[in-house]
PDB file of C-alpha atoms in Angstrom:
ATOM      1  CA  MET A   7     118.412 -46.861-114.802  1.00  0.00           C
ATOM      2  CA  GLN A   8     117.639 -49.197-117.847  1.00  0.00           C
ATOM      3  CA  LYS A   9     117.877 -52.485-115.541  1.00  0.00           C
ATOM      4  CA  SER A  10     116.161 -50.657-112.460  1.00  0.00           C
ATOM      5  CA  ASN A  11     113.072 -51.976-110.720  1.00  0.00           C
ATOM      6  CA  LEU A  12     111.708 -48.296-111.542  1.00  0.00           C
ATOM      7  CA  ILE A  13     111.863 -48.876-115.203  1.00  0.00           C
ATOM      8  CA  SER A  14     110.778 -52.293-115.140  1.00  0.00           C
ATOM      9  CA  PHE A  15     107.572 -51.290-113.357  1.00  0.00           C
ATOM     10  CA  LEU A  16     106.908 -48.385-115.688  1.00  0.00           C
ATOM     11  CA  LYS A  17     107.324 -50.556-118.951  1.00  0.00           C
ATOM     12  CA  ARG A  18     104.545 -53.048-117.519  1.00  0.00           C
ATOM     13  CA  LEU A  19     102.050 -50.291-117.117  1.00  0.00           C
ATOM     14  CA  THR A  20      99.445 -49.804-119.816  1.00  0.00           C
ATOM     15  CA  PRO A  21      99.049 -46.279-121.334  1.00  0.00           C
ATOM     16  CA  LEU A  22      96.132 -45.483-119.117  1.00  0.00           C
ATOM     17  CA  GLU A  23      97.836 -46.632-115.953  1.00  0.00           C
ATOM     18  CA  MET A  24     100.805 -44.723-116.891  1.00  0.00           C
ATOM     19  CA  ARG A  25      98.301 -41.676-117.184  1.00  0.00           C
ATOM     20  CA  ASP A  26      96.696 -42.481-113.914  1.00  0.00           C
ATOM     21  CA  LEU A  27     100.169 -42.799-112.019  1.00  0.00           C
ATOM     22  CA  GLY A  28     100.673 -39.390-112.941  1.00  0.00           C
ATOM     23  CA  TYR A  29      97.491 -38.298-111.295  1.00  0.00           C
ATOM     24  CA  TYR A  30      98.518 -40.571-108.347  1.00  0.00           C
ATOM     25  CA  ILE A  31     101.864 -39.136-107.893  1.00  0.00           C
ATOM     26  CA  ARG A  32     100.653 -35.544-108.241  1.00  0.00           C
ATOM     27  CA  SER A  33      98.245 -35.918-105.308  1.00  0.00           C
ATOM     28  CA  PRO A  34      99.627 -34.370-102.049  1.00  0.00           C
ATOM     29  CA  PHE A  35      97.868 -37.071-100.148  1.00  0.00           C
ATOM     30  CA  PHE A  36     100.072 -39.557-101.698  1.00  0.00           C
ATOM     31  CA  ASN A  37     103.232 -37.578-102.566  1.00  0.00           C
ATOM     32  CA  ARG A  38     104.497 -34.412-101.710  1.00  0.00           C
ATOM     33  CA  ASN A  39     107.990 -34.444-103.180  1.00  0.00           C
ATOM     34  CA  LYS A  40     108.144 -32.362-106.385  1.00  0.00           C
ATOM     35  CA  SER A  41     111.376 -34.121-107.616  1.00  0.00           C
ATOM     36  CA  ILE A  42     109.320 -37.421-108.087  1.00  0.00           C
ATOM     37  CA  VAL A  43     106.792 -35.442-110.166  1.00  0.00           C
ATOM     38  CA  LYS A  44     109.702 -33.814-112.335  1.00  0.00           C
ATOM     39  CA  LEU A  45     110.951 -37.348-112.735  1.00  0.00           C
ATOM     40  CA  TYR A  46     107.742 -38.925-113.633  1.00  0.00           C
ATOM     41  CA  GLU A  47     107.067 -36.126-116.186  1.00  0.00           C
ATOM     42  CA  TYR A  48     110.448 -36.839-117.898  1.00  0.00           C
ATOM     43  CA  LEU A  49     110.123 -40.573-117.908  1.00  0.00           C
ATOM     44  CA  ARG A  50     106.617 -40.356-119.180  1.00  0.00           C
ATOM     45  CA  LYS A  51     107.864 -38.664-122.476  1.00  0.00           C
ATOM     46  CA  GLN A  52     110.249 -41.724-122.682  1.00  0.00           C
ATOM     47  CA  TYR A  53     107.484 -44.252-122.255  1.00  0.00           C
ATOM     48  CA  PRO A  54     107.072 -46.936-123.620  1.00  0.00           C
ATOM     49  CA  ASP A  55     110.339 -47.358-125.356  1.00  0.00           C
ATOM     50  CA  PHE A  56     112.697 -45.977-122.550  1.00  0.00           C
ATOM     51  CA  GLU A  57     115.808 -45.737-124.849  1.00  0.00           C
ATOM     52  CA  HIS A  58     118.790 -46.522-123.061  1.00  0.00           C
ATOM     53  CA  GLY A  59     120.818 -43.107-123.482  1.00  0.00           C
ATOM     54  CA  LYS A  60     117.799 -41.251-122.571  1.00  0.00           C
ATOM     55  CA  ILE A  61     117.204 -43.000-119.167  1.00  0.00           C
ATOM     56  CA  GLU A  62     120.802 -43.032-117.914  1.00  0.00           C
ATOM     57  CA  LYS A  63     120.963 -41.635-114.641  1.00  0.00           C
ATOM     58  CA  LYS A  64     123.381 -38.809-115.236  1.00  0.00           C
ATOM     59  CA  TYR A  65     121.519 -37.788-118.240  1.00  0.00           C
ATOM     60  CA  VAL A  66     118.161 -37.873-116.404  1.00  0.00           C
ATOM     61  CA  TYR A  67     119.455 -35.752-113.614  1.00  0.00           C
ATOM     62  CA  ARG A  68     120.616 -33.173-115.878  1.00  0.00           C
ATOM     63  CA  LYS A  69     117.466 -32.974-117.837  1.00  0.00           C
ATOM     64  CA  ILE A  70     115.391 -32.518-114.676  1.00  0.00           C
ATOM     65  CA  PHE A  71     117.440 -30.462-112.375  1.00  0.00           C
ATOM     66  CA  GLU A  72     119.407 -28.787-115.359  1.00  0.00           C
ATOM     67  CA  THR A  73     122.375 -26.829-113.662  1.00  0.00           C
ATOM     68  CA  ALA A  74     122.612 -28.636-110.412  1.00  0.00           C
ATOM     69  CA  ASP A  75     125.532 -30.877-110.077  1.00  0.00           C
ATOM     70  CA  TYR A  76     124.964 -34.644-110.103  1.00  0.00           C
ATOM     71  CA  ASN A  77     124.181 -36.346-106.912  1.00  0.00           C
ATOM     72  CA  ASP A  78     124.194 -39.963-107.217  1.00  0.00           C
ATOM     73  CA  GLY A  79     122.611 -40.435-103.532  1.00  0.00           C
ATOM     74  CA  PHE A  80     119.951 -38.350-104.384  1.00  0.00           C
ATOM     75  CA  MET A  81     119.203 -39.905-107.487  1.00  0.00           C
ATOM     76  CA  ARG A  82     119.178 -43.249-106.022  1.00  0.00           C
ATOM     77  CA  VAL A  83     116.672 -42.059-103.026  1.00  0.00           C
ATOM     78  CA  LEU A  84     114.608 -40.245-105.840  1.00  0.00           C
ATOM     79  CA  THR A  85     114.269 -43.627-108.001  1.00  0.00           C
ATOM     80  CA  SER A  86     113.789 -45.663-104.794  1.00  0.00           C
ATOM     81  CA  THR A  87     110.954 -43.483-103.441  1.00  0.00           C
ATOM     82  CA  PHE A  88     109.323 -43.288-107.127  1.00  0.00           C
ATOM     83  CA  THR A  89     109.414 -47.082-107.203  1.00  0.00           C
ATOM     84  CA  LYS A  90     107.901 -47.453-103.793  1.00  0.00           C
ATOM     85  CA  LEU A  91     104.872 -44.930-104.942  1.00  0.00           C
ATOM     86  CA  ILE A  92     104.417 -47.172-107.914  1.00  0.00           C
ATOM     87  CA  GLU A  93     104.031 -50.094-105.673  1.00  0.00           C
ATOM     88  CA  GLU A  94     101.383 -48.083-103.656  1.00  0.00           C
ATOM     89  CA  TYR A  95      99.691 -47.170-106.726  1.00  0.00           C
ATOM     90  CA  LEU A  96      99.462 -50.728-108.020  1.00  0.00           C
ATOM     91  CA  VAL A  97      97.805 -51.728-104.640  1.00  0.00           C
ATOM     92  CA  GLN A  98      95.203 -48.910-105.420  1.00  0.00           C
ATOM     93  CA  VAL A  99      94.751 -50.393-108.968  1.00  0.00           C
ATOM     94  CA  ASN A 100      94.063 -53.844-107.412  1.00  0.00           C
ATOM     95  CA  PHE A 101      91.368 -52.069-105.210  1.00  0.00           C
ATOM     96  CA  LYS A 102      89.566 -51.058-108.206  1.00  0.00           C
ATOM     97  CA  THR A 103      89.499 -54.490-109.737  1.00  0.00           C
ATOM     98  CA  ARG A 104      88.585 -56.185-106.472  1.00  0.00           C
ATOM     99  CA  PRO A 105      85.809 -54.410-104.659  1.00  0.00           C
ATOM    100  CA  GLN A 106      85.688 -57.020-102.190  1.00  0.00           C
ATOM    101  CA  THR A 107      89.021 -56.445-100.881  1.00  0.00           C
ATOM    102  CA  LYS A 108      88.494 -52.865-100.549  1.00  0.00           C
ATOM    103  CA  LYS A 109      85.556 -53.495 -98.521  1.00  0.00           C
ATOM    104  CA  LEU A 110      87.383 -55.706 -96.147  1.00  0.00           C
ATOM    105  CA  PHE A 111      89.840 -52.956 -95.614  1.00  0.00           C
ATOM    106  CA  LEU A 112      87.027 -50.780 -94.988  1.00  0.00           C
ATOM    107  CA  LEU A 113      85.621 -53.245 -92.437  1.00  0.00           C
ATOM    108  CA  ASN A 114      88.787 -53.203 -90.534  1.00  0.00           C
ATOM    109  CA  GLU A 115      89.171 -49.848 -90.232  1.00  0.00           C
ATOM    110  CA  LEU A 116      85.478 -49.194 -89.033  1.00  0.00           C
ATOM    111  CA  ASN A 117      86.276 -51.991 -86.805  1.00  0.00           C
ATOM    112  CA  LEU A 118      89.355 -50.608 -85.390  1.00  0.00           C
ATOM    113  CA  ARG A 119      87.536 -47.062 -85.026  1.00  0.00           C
ATOM    114  CA  LYS A 120      84.888 -48.744 -83.010  1.00  0.00           C
ATOM    115  CA  LEU A 121      82.193 -47.365 -85.576  1.00  0.00           C
ATOM    116  CA  GLU A 122      79.583 -50.221 -84.843  1.00  0.00           C
ATOM    117  CA  LYS A 123      76.585 -48.812 -86.762  1.00  0.00           C
ATOM    118  CA  GLU A 124      78.708 -48.243 -89.815  1.00  0.00           C
ATOM    119  CA  PHE A 125      80.453 -51.595 -89.545  1.00  0.00           C
ATOM    120  CA  LYS A 126      77.103 -53.454 -89.527  1.00  0.00           C
ATOM    121  CA  ALA A 127      75.833 -51.551 -92.501  1.00  0.00           C
ATOM    122  CA  SER A 128      79.185 -52.143 -94.384  1.00  0.00           C
ATOM    123  CA  MET A 129      79.189 -55.860 -93.275  1.00  0.00           C
ATOM    124  CA  ASN A 130      75.724 -56.331 -94.654  1.00  0.00           C
ATOM    125  CA  ASP A 131      76.805 -54.888 -98.147  1.00  0.00           C
ATOM    126  CA  THR A 132      79.833 -56.673 -98.040  1.00  0.00           C
ATOM    127  CA  ARG A 133      78.116 -60.043 -97.455  1.00  0.00           C
ATOM    128  CA  LYS A 134      75.657 -59.313-100.323  1.00  0.00           C
ATOM    129  CA  LEU A 135      78.726 -58.476-102.518  1.00  0.00           C
ATOM    130  CA  PHE A 136      80.300 -61.959-101.606  1.00  0.00           C
ATOM    131  CA  ALA A 137      77.082 -63.652-102.626  1.00  0.00           C
ATOM    132  CA  THR A 138      77.681 -62.495-106.272  1.00  0.00           C
ATOM    133  CA  PHE A 139      80.977 -64.137-106.545  1.00  0.00           C
ATOM    134  CA  PRO A 140      81.590 -67.764-107.533  1.00  0.00           C
ATOM    135  CA  PRO A 141      83.083 -69.636-104.307  1.00  0.00           C
ATOM    136  CA  ASN A 142      85.546 -71.701-106.044  1.00  0.00           C
ATOM    137  CA  THR A 143      88.831 -69.302-106.193  1.00  0.00           C
ATOM    138  CA  MET A 144      91.581 -68.688-103.964  1.00  0.00           C
ATOM    139  CA  HIS A 145      90.772 -65.261-103.614  1.00  0.00           C
ATOM    140  CA  TYR A 146      86.968 -65.991-102.581  1.00  0.00           C
ATOM    141  CA  PHE A 147      88.194 -68.166 -99.681  1.00  0.00           C
ATOM    142  CA  PHE A 148      90.830 -65.832 -98.531  1.00  0.00           C
ATOM    143  CA  ASP A 149      88.573 -62.801 -98.643  1.00  0.00           C
ATOM    144  CA  LYS A 150      85.854 -64.904 -96.967  1.00  0.00           C
ATOM    145  CA  ALA A 151      88.198 -65.768 -94.086  1.00  0.00           C
ATOM    146  CA  MET A 152      89.164 -61.942 -93.741  1.00  0.00           C
ATOM    147  CA  LEU A 153      85.552 -61.121 -93.670  1.00  0.00           C
ATOM    148  CA  GLU A 154      84.842 -63.647 -90.991  1.00  0.00           C
ATOM    149  CA  ASP A 155      87.882 -62.250 -88.801  1.00  0.00           C
ATOM    150  CA  ASN A 156      86.285 -58.809 -89.084  1.00  0.00           C
ATOM    151  CA  ILE A 157      83.046 -59.962 -87.912  1.00  0.00           C
ATOM    152  CA  TYR A 158      84.556 -61.853 -84.805  1.00  0.00           C
ATOM    153  CA  TYR A 159      87.068 -59.130 -84.061  1.00  0.00           C
TER     154      TYR A 159
END
């Protein structure tokens, strides 16, 4: 597992993000697979060093599932699913750091659900939020285009 995407992602998380990832994967809204939680709990203890011998797949499997015979297919699915959950977690992290993007996705959802009154109120809030950002970045223009697209949808 040393060279897996899963370990690469985990190595790049800050201690605070590693903790928050635990909250994320324990939430039944995002994850209902208890084996992923067990894998997280084991790997959290190995963070940030991830010593090679302690993260070898068979060793990890034995630590997590104790008496069960090693199943490479199951372990591959488990690590792949956990990696996808981390990707989704990183999207949530991005939403926290870029409130305008979060607002744009809300506008889109309000539009799809034909919640016109709520859309107009949120659109006004979003426009005010955009007025606080300097209009000289790629993100500004991209987000502004998304805003306009939602308005004219």
